[in-house]
Each structure stands twice: as C-alpha cells, then as structure tokens.
mmCIF file of C-alpha atoms in Angstrom:
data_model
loop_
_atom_site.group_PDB
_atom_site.id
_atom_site.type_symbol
_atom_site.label_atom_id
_atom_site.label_comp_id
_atom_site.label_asym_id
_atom_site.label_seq_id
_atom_site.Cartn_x
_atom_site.Cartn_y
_atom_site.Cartn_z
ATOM 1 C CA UNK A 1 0.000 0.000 0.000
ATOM 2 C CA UNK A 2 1.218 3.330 -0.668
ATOM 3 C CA UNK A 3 2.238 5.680 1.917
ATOM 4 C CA UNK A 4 0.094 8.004 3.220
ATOM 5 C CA UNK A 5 2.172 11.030 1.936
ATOM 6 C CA UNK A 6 2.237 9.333 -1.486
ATOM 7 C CA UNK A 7 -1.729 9.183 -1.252
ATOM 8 C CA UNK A 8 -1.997 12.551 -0.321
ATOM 9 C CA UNK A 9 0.101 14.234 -3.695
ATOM 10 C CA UNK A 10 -2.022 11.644 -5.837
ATOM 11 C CA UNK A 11 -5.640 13.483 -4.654
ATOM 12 C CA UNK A 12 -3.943 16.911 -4.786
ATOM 13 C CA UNK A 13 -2.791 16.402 -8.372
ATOM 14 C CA UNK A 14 -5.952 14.724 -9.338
ATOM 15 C CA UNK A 15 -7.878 17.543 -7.888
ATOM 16 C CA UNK A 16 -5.859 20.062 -10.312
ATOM 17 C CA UNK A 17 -6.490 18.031 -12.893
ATOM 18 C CA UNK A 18 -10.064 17.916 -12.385
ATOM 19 C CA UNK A 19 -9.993 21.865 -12.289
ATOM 20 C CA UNK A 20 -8.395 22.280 -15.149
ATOM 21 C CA UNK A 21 -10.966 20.041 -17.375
ATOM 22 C CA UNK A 22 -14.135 21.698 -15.853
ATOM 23 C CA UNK A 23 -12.884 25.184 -16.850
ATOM 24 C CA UNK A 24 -12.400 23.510 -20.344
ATOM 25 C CA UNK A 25 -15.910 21.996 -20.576
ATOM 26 C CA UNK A 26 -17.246 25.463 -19.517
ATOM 27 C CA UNK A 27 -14.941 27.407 -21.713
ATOM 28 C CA UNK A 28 -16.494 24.749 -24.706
ATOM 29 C CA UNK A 29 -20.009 25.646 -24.034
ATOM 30 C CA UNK A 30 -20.076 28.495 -24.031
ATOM 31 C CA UNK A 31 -17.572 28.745 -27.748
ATOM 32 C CA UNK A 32 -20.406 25.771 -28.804
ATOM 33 C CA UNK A 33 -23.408 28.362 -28.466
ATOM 34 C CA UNK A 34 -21.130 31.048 -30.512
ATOM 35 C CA UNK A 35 -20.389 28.497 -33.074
ATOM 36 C CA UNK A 36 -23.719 26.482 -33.519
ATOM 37 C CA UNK A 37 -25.366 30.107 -33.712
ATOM 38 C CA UNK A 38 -22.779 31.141 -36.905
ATOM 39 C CA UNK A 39 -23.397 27.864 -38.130
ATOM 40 C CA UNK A 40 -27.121 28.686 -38.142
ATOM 41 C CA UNK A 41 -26.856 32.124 -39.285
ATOM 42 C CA UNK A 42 -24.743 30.925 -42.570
ATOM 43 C CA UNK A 43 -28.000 28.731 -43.425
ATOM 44 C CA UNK A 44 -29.796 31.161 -44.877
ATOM 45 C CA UNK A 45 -27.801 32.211 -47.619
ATOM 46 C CA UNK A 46 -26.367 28.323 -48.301
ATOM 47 C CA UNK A 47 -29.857 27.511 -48.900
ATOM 48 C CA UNK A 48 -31.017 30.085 -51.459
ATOM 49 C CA UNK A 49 -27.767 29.634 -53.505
ATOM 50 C CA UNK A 50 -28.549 25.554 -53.438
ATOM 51 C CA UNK A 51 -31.923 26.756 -55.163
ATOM 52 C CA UNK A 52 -31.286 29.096 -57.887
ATOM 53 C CA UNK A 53 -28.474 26.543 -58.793
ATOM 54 C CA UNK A 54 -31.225 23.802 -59.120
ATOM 55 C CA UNK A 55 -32.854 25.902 -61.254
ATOM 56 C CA UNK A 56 -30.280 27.228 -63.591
ATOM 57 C CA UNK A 57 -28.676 23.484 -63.959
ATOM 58 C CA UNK A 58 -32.267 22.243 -65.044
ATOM 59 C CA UNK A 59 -32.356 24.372 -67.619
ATOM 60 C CA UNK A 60 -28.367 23.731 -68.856
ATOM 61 C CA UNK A 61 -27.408 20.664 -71.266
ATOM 62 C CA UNK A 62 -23.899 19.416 -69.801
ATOM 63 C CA UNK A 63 -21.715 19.665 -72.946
ATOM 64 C CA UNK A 64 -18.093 20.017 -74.101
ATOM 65 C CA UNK A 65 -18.553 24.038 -73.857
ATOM 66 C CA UNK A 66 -20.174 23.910 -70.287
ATOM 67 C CA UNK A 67 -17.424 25.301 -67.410
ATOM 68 C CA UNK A 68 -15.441 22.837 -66.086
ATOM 69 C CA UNK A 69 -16.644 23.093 -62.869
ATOM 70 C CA UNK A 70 -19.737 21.986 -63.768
ATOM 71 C CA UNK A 71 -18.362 19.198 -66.231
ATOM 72 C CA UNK A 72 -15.441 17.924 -65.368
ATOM 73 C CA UNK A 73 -12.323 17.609 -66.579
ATOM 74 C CA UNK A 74 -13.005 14.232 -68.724
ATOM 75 C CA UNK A 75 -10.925 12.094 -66.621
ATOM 76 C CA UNK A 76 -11.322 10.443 -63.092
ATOM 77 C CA UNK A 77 -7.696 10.007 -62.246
ATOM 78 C CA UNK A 78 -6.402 12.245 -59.477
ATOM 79 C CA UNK A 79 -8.482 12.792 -56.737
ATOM 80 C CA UNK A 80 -7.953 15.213 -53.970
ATOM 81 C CA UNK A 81 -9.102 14.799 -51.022
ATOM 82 C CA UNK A 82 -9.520 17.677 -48.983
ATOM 83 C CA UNK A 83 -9.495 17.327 -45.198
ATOM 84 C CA UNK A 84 -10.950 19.608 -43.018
ATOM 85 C CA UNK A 85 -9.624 19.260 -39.051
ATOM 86 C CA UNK A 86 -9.847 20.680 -35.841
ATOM 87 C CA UNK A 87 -6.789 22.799 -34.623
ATOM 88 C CA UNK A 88 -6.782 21.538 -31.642
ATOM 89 C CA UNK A 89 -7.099 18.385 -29.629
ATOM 90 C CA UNK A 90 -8.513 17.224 -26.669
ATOM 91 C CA UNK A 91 -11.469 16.425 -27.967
ATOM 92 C CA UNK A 92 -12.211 12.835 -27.953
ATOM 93 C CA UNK A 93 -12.387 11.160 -31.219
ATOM 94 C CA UNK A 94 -13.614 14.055 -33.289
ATOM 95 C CA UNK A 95 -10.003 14.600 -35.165
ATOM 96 C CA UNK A 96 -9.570 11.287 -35.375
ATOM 97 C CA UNK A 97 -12.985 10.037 -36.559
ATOM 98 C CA UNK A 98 -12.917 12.958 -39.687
ATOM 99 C CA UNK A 99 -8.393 11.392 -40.142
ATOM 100 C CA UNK A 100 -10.443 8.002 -40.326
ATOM 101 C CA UNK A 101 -12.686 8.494 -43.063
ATOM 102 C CA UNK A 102 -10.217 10.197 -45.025
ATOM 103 C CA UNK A 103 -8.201 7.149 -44.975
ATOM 104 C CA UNK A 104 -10.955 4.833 -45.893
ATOM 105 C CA UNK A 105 -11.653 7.113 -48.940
ATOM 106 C CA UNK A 106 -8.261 7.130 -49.610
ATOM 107 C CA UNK A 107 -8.089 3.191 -48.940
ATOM 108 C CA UNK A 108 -11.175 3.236 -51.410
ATOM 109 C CA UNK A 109 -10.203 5.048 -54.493
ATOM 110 C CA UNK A 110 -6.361 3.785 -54.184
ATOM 111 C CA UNK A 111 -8.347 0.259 -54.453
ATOM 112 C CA UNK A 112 -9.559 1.235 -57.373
ATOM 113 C CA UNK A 113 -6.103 2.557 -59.292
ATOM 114 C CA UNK A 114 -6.962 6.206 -58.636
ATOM 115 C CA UNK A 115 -4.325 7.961 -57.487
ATOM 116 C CA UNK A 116 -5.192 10.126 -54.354
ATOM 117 C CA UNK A 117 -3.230 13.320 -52.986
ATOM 118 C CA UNK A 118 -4.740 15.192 -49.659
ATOM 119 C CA UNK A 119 -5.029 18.854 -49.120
ATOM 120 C CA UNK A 120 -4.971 19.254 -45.699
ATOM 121 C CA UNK A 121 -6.724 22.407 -43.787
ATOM 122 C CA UNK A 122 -6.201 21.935 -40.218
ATOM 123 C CA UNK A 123 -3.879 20.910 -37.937
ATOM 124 C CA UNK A 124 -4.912 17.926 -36.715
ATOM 125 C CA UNK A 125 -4.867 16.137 -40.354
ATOM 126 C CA UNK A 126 -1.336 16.269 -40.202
ATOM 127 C CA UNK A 127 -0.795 12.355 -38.969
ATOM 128 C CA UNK A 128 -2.348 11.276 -42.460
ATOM 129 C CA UNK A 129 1.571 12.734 -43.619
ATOM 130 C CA UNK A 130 2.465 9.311 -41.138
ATOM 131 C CA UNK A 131 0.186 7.266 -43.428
ATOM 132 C CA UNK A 132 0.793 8.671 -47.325
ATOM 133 C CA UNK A 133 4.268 10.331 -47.046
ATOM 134 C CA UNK A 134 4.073 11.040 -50.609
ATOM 135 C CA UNK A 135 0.606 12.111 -51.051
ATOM 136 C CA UNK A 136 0.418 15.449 -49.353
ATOM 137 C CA UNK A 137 -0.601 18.250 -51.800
ATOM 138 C CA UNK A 138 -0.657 21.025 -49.524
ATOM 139 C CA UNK A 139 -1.067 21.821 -46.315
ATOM 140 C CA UNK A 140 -2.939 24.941 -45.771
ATOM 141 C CA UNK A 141 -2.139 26.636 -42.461
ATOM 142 C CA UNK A 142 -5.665 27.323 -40.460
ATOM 143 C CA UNK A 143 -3.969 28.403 -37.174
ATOM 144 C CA UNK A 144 -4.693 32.235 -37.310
ATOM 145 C CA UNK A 145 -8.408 31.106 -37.729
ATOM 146 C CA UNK A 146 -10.246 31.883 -34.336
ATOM 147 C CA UNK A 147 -13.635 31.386 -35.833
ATOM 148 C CA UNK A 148 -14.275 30.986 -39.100
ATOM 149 C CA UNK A 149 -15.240 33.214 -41.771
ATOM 150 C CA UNK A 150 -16.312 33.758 -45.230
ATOM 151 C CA UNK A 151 -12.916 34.968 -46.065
ATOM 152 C CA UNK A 152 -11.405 31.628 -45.009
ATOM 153 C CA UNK A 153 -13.316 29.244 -46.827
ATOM 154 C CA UNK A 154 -12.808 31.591 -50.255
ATOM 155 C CA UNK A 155 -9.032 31.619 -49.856
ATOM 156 C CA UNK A 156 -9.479 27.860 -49.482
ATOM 157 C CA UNK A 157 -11.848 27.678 -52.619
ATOM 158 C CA UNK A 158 -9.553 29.753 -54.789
ATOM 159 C CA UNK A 159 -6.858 27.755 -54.524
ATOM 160 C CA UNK A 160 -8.227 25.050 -55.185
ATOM 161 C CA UNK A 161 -9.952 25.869 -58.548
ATOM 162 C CA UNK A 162 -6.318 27.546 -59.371
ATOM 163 C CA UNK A 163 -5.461 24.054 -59.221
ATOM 164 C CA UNK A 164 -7.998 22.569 -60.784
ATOM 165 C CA UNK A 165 -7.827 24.535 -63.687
ATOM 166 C CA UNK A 166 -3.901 24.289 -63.822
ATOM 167 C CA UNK A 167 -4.995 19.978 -64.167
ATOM 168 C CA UNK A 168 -3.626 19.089 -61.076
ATOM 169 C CA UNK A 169 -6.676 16.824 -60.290
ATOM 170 C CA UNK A 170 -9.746 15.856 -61.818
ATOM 171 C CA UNK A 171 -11.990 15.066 -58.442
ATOM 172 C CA UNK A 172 -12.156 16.714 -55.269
ATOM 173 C CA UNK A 173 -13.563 15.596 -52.405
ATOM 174 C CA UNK A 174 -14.669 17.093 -49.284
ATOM 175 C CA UNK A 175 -14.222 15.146 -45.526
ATOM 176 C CA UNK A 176 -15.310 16.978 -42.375
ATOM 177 C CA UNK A 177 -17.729 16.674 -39.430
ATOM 178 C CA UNK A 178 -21.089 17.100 -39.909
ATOM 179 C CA UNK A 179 -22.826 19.022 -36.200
ATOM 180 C CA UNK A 180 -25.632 16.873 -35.491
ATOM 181 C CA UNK A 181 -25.580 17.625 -31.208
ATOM 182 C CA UNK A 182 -23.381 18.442 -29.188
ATOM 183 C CA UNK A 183 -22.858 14.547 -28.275
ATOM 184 C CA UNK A 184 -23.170 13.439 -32.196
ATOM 185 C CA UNK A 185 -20.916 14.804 -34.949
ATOM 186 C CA UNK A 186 -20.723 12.507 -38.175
ATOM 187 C CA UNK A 187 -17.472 12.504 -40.234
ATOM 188 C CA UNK A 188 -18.977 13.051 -43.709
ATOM 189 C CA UNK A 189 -17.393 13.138 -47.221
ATOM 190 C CA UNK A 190 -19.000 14.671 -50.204
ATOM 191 C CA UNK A 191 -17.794 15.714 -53.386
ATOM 192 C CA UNK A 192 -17.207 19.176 -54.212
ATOM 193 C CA UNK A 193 -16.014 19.720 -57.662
ATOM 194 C CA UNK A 194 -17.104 18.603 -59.986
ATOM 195 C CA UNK A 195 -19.512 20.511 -58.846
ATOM 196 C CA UNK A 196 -23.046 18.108 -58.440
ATOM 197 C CA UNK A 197 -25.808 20.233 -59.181
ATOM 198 C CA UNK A 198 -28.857 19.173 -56.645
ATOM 199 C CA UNK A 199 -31.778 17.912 -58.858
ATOM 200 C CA UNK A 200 -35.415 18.706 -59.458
ATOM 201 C CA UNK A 201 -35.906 21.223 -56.704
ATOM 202 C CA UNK A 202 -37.616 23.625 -58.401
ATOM 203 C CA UNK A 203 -39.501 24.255 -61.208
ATOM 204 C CA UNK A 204 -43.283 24.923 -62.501
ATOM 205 C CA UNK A 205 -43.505 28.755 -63.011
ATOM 206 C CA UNK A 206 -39.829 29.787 -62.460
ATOM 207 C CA UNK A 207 -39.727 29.496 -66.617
ATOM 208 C CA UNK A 208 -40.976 32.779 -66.578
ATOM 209 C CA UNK A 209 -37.700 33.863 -64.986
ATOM 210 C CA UNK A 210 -35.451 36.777 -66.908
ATOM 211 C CA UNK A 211 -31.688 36.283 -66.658
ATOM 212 C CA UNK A 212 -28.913 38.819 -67.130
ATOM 213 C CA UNK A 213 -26.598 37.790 -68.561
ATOM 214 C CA UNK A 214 -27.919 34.513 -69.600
ATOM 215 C CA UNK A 215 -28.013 31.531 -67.479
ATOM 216 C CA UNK A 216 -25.135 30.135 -68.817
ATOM 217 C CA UNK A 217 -23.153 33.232 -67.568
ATOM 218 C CA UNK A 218 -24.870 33.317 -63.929
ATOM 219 C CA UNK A 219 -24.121 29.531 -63.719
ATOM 220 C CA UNK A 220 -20.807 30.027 -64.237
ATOM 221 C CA UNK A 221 -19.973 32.894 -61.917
ATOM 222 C CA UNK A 222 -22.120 30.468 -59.012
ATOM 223 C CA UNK A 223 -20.271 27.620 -59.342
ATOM 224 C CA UNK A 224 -16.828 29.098 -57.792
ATOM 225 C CA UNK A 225 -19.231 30.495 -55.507
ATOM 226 C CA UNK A 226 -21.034 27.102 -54.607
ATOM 227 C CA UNK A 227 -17.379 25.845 -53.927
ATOM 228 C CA UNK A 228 -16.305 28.579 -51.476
ATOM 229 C CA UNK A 229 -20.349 28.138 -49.670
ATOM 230 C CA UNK A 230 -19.415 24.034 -49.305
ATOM 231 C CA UNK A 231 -16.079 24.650 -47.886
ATOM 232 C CA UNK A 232 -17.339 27.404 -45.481
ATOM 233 C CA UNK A 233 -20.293 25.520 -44.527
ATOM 234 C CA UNK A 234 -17.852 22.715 -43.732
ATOM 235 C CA UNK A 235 -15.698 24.635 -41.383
ATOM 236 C CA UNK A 236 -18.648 26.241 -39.507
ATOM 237 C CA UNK A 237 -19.703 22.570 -38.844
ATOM 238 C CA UNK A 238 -16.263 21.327 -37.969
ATOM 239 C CA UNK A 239 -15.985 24.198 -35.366
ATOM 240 C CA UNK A 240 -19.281 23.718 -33.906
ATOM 241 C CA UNK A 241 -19.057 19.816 -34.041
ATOM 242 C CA UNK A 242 -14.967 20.583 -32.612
ATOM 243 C CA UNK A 243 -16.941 22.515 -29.207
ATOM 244 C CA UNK A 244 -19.459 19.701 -28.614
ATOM 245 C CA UNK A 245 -16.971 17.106 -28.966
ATOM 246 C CA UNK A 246 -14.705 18.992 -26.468
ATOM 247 C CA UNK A 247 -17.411 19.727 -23.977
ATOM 248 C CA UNK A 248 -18.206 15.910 -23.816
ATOM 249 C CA UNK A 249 -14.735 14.691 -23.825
ATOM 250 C CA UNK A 250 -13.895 17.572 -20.935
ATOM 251 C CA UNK A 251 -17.072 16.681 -18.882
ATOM 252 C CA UNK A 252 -15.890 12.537 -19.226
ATOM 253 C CA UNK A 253 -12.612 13.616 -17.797
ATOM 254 C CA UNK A 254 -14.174 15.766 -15.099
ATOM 255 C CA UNK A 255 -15.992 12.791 -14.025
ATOM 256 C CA UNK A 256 -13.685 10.356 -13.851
ATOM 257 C CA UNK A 257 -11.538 12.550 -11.836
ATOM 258 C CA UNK A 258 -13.851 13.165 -9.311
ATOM 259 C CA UNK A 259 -14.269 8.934 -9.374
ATOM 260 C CA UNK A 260 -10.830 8.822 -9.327
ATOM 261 C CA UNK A 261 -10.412 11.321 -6.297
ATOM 262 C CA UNK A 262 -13.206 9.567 -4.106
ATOM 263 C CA UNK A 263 -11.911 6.247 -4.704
ATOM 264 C CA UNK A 264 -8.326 7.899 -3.684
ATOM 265 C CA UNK A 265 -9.738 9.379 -0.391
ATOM 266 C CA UNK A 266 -11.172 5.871 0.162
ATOM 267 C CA UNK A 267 -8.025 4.623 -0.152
ATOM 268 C CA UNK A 268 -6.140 7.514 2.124
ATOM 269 C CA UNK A 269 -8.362 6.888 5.001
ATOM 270 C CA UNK A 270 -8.279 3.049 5.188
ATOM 271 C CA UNK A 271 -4.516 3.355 5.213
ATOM 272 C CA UNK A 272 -4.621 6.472 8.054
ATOM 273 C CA UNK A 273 -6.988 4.026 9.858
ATOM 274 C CA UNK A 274 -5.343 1.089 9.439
ATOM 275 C CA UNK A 275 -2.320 3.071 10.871
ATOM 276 C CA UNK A 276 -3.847 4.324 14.109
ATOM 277 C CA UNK A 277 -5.494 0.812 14.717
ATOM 278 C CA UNK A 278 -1.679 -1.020 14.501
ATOM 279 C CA UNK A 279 -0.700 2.184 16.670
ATOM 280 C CA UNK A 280 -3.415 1.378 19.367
ATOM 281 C CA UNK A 281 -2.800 -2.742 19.214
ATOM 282 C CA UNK A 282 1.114 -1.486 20.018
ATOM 283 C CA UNK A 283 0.361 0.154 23.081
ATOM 284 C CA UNK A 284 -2.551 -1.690 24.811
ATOM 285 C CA UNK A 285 0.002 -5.179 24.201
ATOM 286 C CA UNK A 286 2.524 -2.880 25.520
ATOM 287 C CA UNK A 287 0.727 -2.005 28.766
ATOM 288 C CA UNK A 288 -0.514 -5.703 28.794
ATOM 289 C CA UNK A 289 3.112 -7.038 29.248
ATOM 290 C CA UNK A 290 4.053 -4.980 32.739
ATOM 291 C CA UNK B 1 -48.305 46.710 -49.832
ATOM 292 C CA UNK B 2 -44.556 46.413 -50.159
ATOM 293 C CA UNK B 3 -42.066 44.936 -51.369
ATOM 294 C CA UNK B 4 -40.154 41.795 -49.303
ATOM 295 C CA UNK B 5 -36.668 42.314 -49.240
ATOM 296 C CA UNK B 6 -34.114 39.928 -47.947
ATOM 297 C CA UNK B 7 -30.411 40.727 -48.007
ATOM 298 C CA UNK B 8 -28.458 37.451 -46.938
ATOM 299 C CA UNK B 9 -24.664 37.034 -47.032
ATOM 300 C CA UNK B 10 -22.837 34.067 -46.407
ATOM 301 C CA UNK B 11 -22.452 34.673 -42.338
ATOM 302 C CA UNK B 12 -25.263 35.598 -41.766
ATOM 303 C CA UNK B 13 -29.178 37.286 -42.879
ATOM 304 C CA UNK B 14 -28.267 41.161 -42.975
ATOM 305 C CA UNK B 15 -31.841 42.334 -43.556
ATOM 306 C CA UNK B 16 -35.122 41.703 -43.941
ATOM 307 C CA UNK B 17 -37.503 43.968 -44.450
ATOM 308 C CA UNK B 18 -40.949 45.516 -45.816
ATOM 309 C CA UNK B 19 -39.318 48.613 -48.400
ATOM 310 C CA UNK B 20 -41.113 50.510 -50.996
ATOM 311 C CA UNK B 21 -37.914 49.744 -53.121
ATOM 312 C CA UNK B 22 -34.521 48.611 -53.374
ATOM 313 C CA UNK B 23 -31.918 49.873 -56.728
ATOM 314 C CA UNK B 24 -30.022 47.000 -57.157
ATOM 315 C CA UNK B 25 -26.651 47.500 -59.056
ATOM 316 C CA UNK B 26 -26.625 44.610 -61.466
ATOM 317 C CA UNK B 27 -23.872 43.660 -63.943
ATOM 318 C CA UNK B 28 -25.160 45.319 -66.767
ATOM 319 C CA UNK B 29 -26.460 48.066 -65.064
ATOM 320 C CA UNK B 30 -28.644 49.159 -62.033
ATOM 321 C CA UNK B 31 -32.438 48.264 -61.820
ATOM 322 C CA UNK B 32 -34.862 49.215 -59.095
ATOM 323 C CA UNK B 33 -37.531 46.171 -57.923
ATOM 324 C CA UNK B 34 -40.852 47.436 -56.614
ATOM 325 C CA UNK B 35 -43.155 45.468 -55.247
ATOM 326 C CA UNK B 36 -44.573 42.979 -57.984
ATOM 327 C CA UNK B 37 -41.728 42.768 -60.063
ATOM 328 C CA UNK B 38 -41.977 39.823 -62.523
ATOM 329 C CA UNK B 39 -39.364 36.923 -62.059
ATOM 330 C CA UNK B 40 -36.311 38.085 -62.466
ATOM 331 C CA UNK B 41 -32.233 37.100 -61.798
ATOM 332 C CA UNK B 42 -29.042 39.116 -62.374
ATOM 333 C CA UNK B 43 -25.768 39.293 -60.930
ATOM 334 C CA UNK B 44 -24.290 41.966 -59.192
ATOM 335 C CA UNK B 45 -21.138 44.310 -59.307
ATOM 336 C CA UNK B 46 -19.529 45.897 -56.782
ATOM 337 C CA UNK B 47 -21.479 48.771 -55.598
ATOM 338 C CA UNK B 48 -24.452 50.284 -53.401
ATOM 339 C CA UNK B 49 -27.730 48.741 -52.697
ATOM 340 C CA UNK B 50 -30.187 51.440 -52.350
ATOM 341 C CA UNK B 51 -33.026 50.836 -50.172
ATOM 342 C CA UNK B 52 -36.154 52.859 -50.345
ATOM 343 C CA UNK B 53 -38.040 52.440 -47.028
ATOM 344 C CA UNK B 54 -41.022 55.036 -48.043
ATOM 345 C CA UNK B 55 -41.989 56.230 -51.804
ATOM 346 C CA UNK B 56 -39.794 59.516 -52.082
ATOM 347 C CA UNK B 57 -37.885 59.129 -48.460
ATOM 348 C CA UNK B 58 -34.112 59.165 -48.540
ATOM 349 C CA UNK B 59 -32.208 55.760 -49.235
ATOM 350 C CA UNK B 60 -30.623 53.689 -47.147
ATOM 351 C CA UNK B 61 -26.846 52.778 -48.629
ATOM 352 C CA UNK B 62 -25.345 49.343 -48.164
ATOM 353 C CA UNK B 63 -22.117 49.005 -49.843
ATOM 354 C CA UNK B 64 -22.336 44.938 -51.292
ATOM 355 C CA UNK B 65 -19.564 42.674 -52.773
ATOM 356 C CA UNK B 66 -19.887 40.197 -55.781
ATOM 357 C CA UNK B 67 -23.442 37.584 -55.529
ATOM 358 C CA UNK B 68 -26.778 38.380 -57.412
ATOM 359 C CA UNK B 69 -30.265 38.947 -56.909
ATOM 360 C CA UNK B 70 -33.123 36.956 -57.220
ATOM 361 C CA UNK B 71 -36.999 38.308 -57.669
ATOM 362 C CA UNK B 72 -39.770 35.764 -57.546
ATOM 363 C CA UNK B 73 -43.239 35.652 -56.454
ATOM 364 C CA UNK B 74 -42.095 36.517 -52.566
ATOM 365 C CA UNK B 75 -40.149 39.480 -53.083
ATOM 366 C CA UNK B 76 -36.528 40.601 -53.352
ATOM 367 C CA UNK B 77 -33.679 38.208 -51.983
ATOM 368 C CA UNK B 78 -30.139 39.892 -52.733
ATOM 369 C CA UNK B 79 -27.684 37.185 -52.065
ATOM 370 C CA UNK B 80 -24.135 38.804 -51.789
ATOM 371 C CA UNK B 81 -20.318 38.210 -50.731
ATOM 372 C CA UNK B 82 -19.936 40.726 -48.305
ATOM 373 C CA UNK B 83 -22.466 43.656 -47.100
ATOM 374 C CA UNK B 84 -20.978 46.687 -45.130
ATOM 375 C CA UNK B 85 -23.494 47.736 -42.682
ATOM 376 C CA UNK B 86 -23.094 51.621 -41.812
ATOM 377 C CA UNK B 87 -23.361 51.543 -38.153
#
C-alpha cells in the first residue's frame, strides 16, 4: 500500500487536474453556443444559392462548352481529397474520426487505381503525412483562424480551382464533421467539384424567370461560388461539431476525476486508519506485558 | 403593400424587411424592384444597394460585394459576398 504522503500528492494532483478540465468543458459551451449560432446564421444564404443553382442546372445541357466546374475535366484520375480538421485536440475522437474516413476514402479510391493526394486544412490532419508520405498536396495553415469566416473558406476555394484549372486533379472531395448535437458529430465526405448540381428542386412557373446575362453566364460565376459556400459551410460545422466534442470529452474527464479522487480518499483513510489501529494494538500489548 | 426584401450574405441574414424599393446594381447596369416585379435574376457588381423604405424618403446605402439577386413571387432576396453595414 502506498504511503500516506504518497496518497496525499495523488488526490492533490488529481484535484488540479479535475480543475483544469471543468474550466475547459465550460470554456467549450459556451464557444459551442457562438459556433452552432454562426453555423445557423450561414444557413440562410447556403440555402437560397442551393436553389437558384437547381434551377439554372435544369435548364443547362452538360456539354463540351459547359465550365469545367460543372463538367469535369473528362478524366477520373487524381483525386484530392480535402481534409478539413480541428486545430486543436482534446477532444475525444472528433479529429480522429474525420483522419479516419479520409483514410478509408483514400483506402477506397487507391483500391480502385486512382491515385489520391490530400489537401490538408487543419492541424490535426497532419498524422495522415504518417500514413501517405508522398501524397500530401498542400497543407494549408488554419492556425490564425479563431472562428471561421467567409474569407477563409474563399481563400481555401480559390486555390483550389487555381489548381484545378492548372490539371492538377480531376476530383475533389470534401471530408469533415457534420454538427448533429453536441454529443453526435458525423465525419462526412461529399464531393465538391465537380460541382453536383442538386436535382429537381424547383420548377413549374420559375420558366418565366429573366436572366442577365444569360443563365449560362450566372451559372458560371455560381459555381466558384457554390465551392467557397461548401467549404465554409464545412468549417462552420467542424468548429461547432470541434466545441461539442470537447465539452463531452472535458465533462468525461471531469468525471472520472472526481471517481478517481473519491476512490483515492477511500483509499487515504483506510490506510490512516489502518495506521492508528496497529498504533493502538502497540500500546494496549505494551501495557498488557508490565 | 410592399415589397419583401431579404439581403443574406454568407455569415449571416443582414436584412429583412418591408421597403417601398430597393436599386439594385446589377452587372449590366442598375435596376430598381418594386413590389410585384416579374421573375427576375441578375448578378451583381460591386457597388451600393439602395433601399427605399417610403416612396420619395431618402435611401438607405449598403455598400455589397460580388453575388446576385433573385426576384420571384415573394419578393426581393439579394444574395451577396460581403455587405458593409453603416453603423
């Protein structure tokens, strides 16, 4: 058994310990509210744009002289796959979960001959450079972000159809956390360019509708625009699903400390006990044997 | 009656209001919507919305970026980059 002293540094440190992870889980709920409320606020316009593009594309036949965005560049080779992480840990299995899929996409396409590069935008998808030390594309640095923004998610976008257009992939694909609850976030993948135009959500009366310019011309000046909206969309769900994960992970830890500490004080006073009883038996056999 | 007007950016929904009228500065040049304005899309340049609360009151200036506007059935929803608000 371990000395009494010993016990006594163990329940001090846990104690610490313990503080420290409330004062996270508290710090996470209230960044969650912040977040989940942006993430709700950016529905608005996310929605609208999903619309008119339903409507445009329905009225567009895919050919050789559509943009490429919409098209494709005529191959399925390279695909990118575009991984959207926390900065941060120390919050469960959310990194890891979104690292996971990525790798069973990866796993996927490379299964089928594809060849598969990452583009990495957050911190925490650096251990996939562990797992494909060649495929790294680029590693965009997130770590100014403190929440994100519109601004963000278009840098992101713009680079990316600067190298789409330069060829340097033909697919890209989009894995992040989708913010379900604060306990549930779901590591999702979708595709984000070629861009695939939702189907048959509108239609009836909108044939009345004047363009200017021409749909073609609108179409084409959305699509970048759909990209940067997916991307940003993505990140407002990663940081929102990033808080709820940490809040659950922090109040786990906060609980098992506390176990920890009461089975420790348990433990501190059976020992201090167990001391003064050997103490007592000393003494009493003592005066027994005058 | 009025005309709906909806001015949504990606962060956020800026405005939403009942206005006599809103000038919208489209690509090939600026168009006012009133209320029961047939179907109509455009995209937008860089410029000022101009939002007409009351017939003949003076406009209220947002400076937008980039996005278009949409008129349907239920109004006026301008759908842009970036929307300075004058405090």
């Amino acid at each position: 058994m371990a000395s009494l002293k010993a016990l006594k540094g163990r329940i001090a440190s846990v104690k610490s310990t313990q503080k420290i992870t409330k004062a996270m889980k508290t710090v996470a709920a209230a960044k969650l509210r912040r977040a989940t409320d942006q993430a709700v606020a950016g529905r608005p316009y996310a929605e609208r744009l999903e619309a008119v593009m339903a409507s445009l594309a329905s009225k567009i036949v895919v050919g050789p002289q559509s943009p490429k965005l919409l098209a494709g560049t005529g191959k399925d080779q390279v695909h990118l796959i575009v991984v959207a992480t926390g900065e941060r840990g120390l919050a469960g299995g959310f990194n890891a979960n979104i690292v996971k899929l990525a790798r069973r996409k990866a796993e996927e396409l490379i299964a089928e001959g594809k060849t598969v590069r990452f583009y990495l935008a957050g911190r925490k998808g650096r251990v996939l450079k562990r797992f494909y030390p060649q495929g790294i594309h680029h590693d965009q640095d997130m770590s100014g972000m403190r929440s994100p923004a519109f601004d963000h998610a278009q840098a992101v976008a713009q680079d990316l159809i600067a190298r789409y257009e330069a060829g340097e992939f033909d697919v890209a694909h989009l894995v992040y956390s989708t913010f379900r609850s604060a306990l549930v976030q779901e590591p999702t993948e979708r595709q984000i360019i070629p861009v695939k135009v939702p189907e048959g959500a509108e239609g009836g009366a909108s044939s009345a509708v004047e363009y200017e310019p021409d749909e073609e011309e609108i179409l084409a000046t959305l699509l970048p625009r759909n990209v940067a909206i997916q991307i940003y969309r993505a990140l407002l769900e990663n940081q929102a699903g990033f808080y709820g994960a940490q809040m659950t992970a922090m109040d786990n830890a906060t609980r098992n400390a506390g176990d920890m500490i009461n089975r420790l004080s348990i433990e501190y006073n059976r020992s201090r006990q167990a001391a003064i009883t050997k103490e007592l038996i000393e003494i009493i056999s003592g005066a027994e044997a005058l | 009656m009025a005309l709906h007007f909806e001015l949504v950016t990606p962060e956020r929904l800026v405005r939403s209001d009942e206005v006599h009228m809103v000038v919208v500065p489209g690509t090939e040049g600026d168009f006012g919507v009133l209320e029961g304005h047939a179907p109509f899309m455009s995209t937008m340049r860089n410029g000022d919305l101009l939002i007409h609360r009351t017939a003949g009151a003076e406009p209220d200036r947002i400076a937008i970026e980039g996005g278009f506007a949409e008129v349907n059935e239920r109004g006026l929803t301008v759908l842009a980059e970036r929307a300075d608000i004058p405090a």
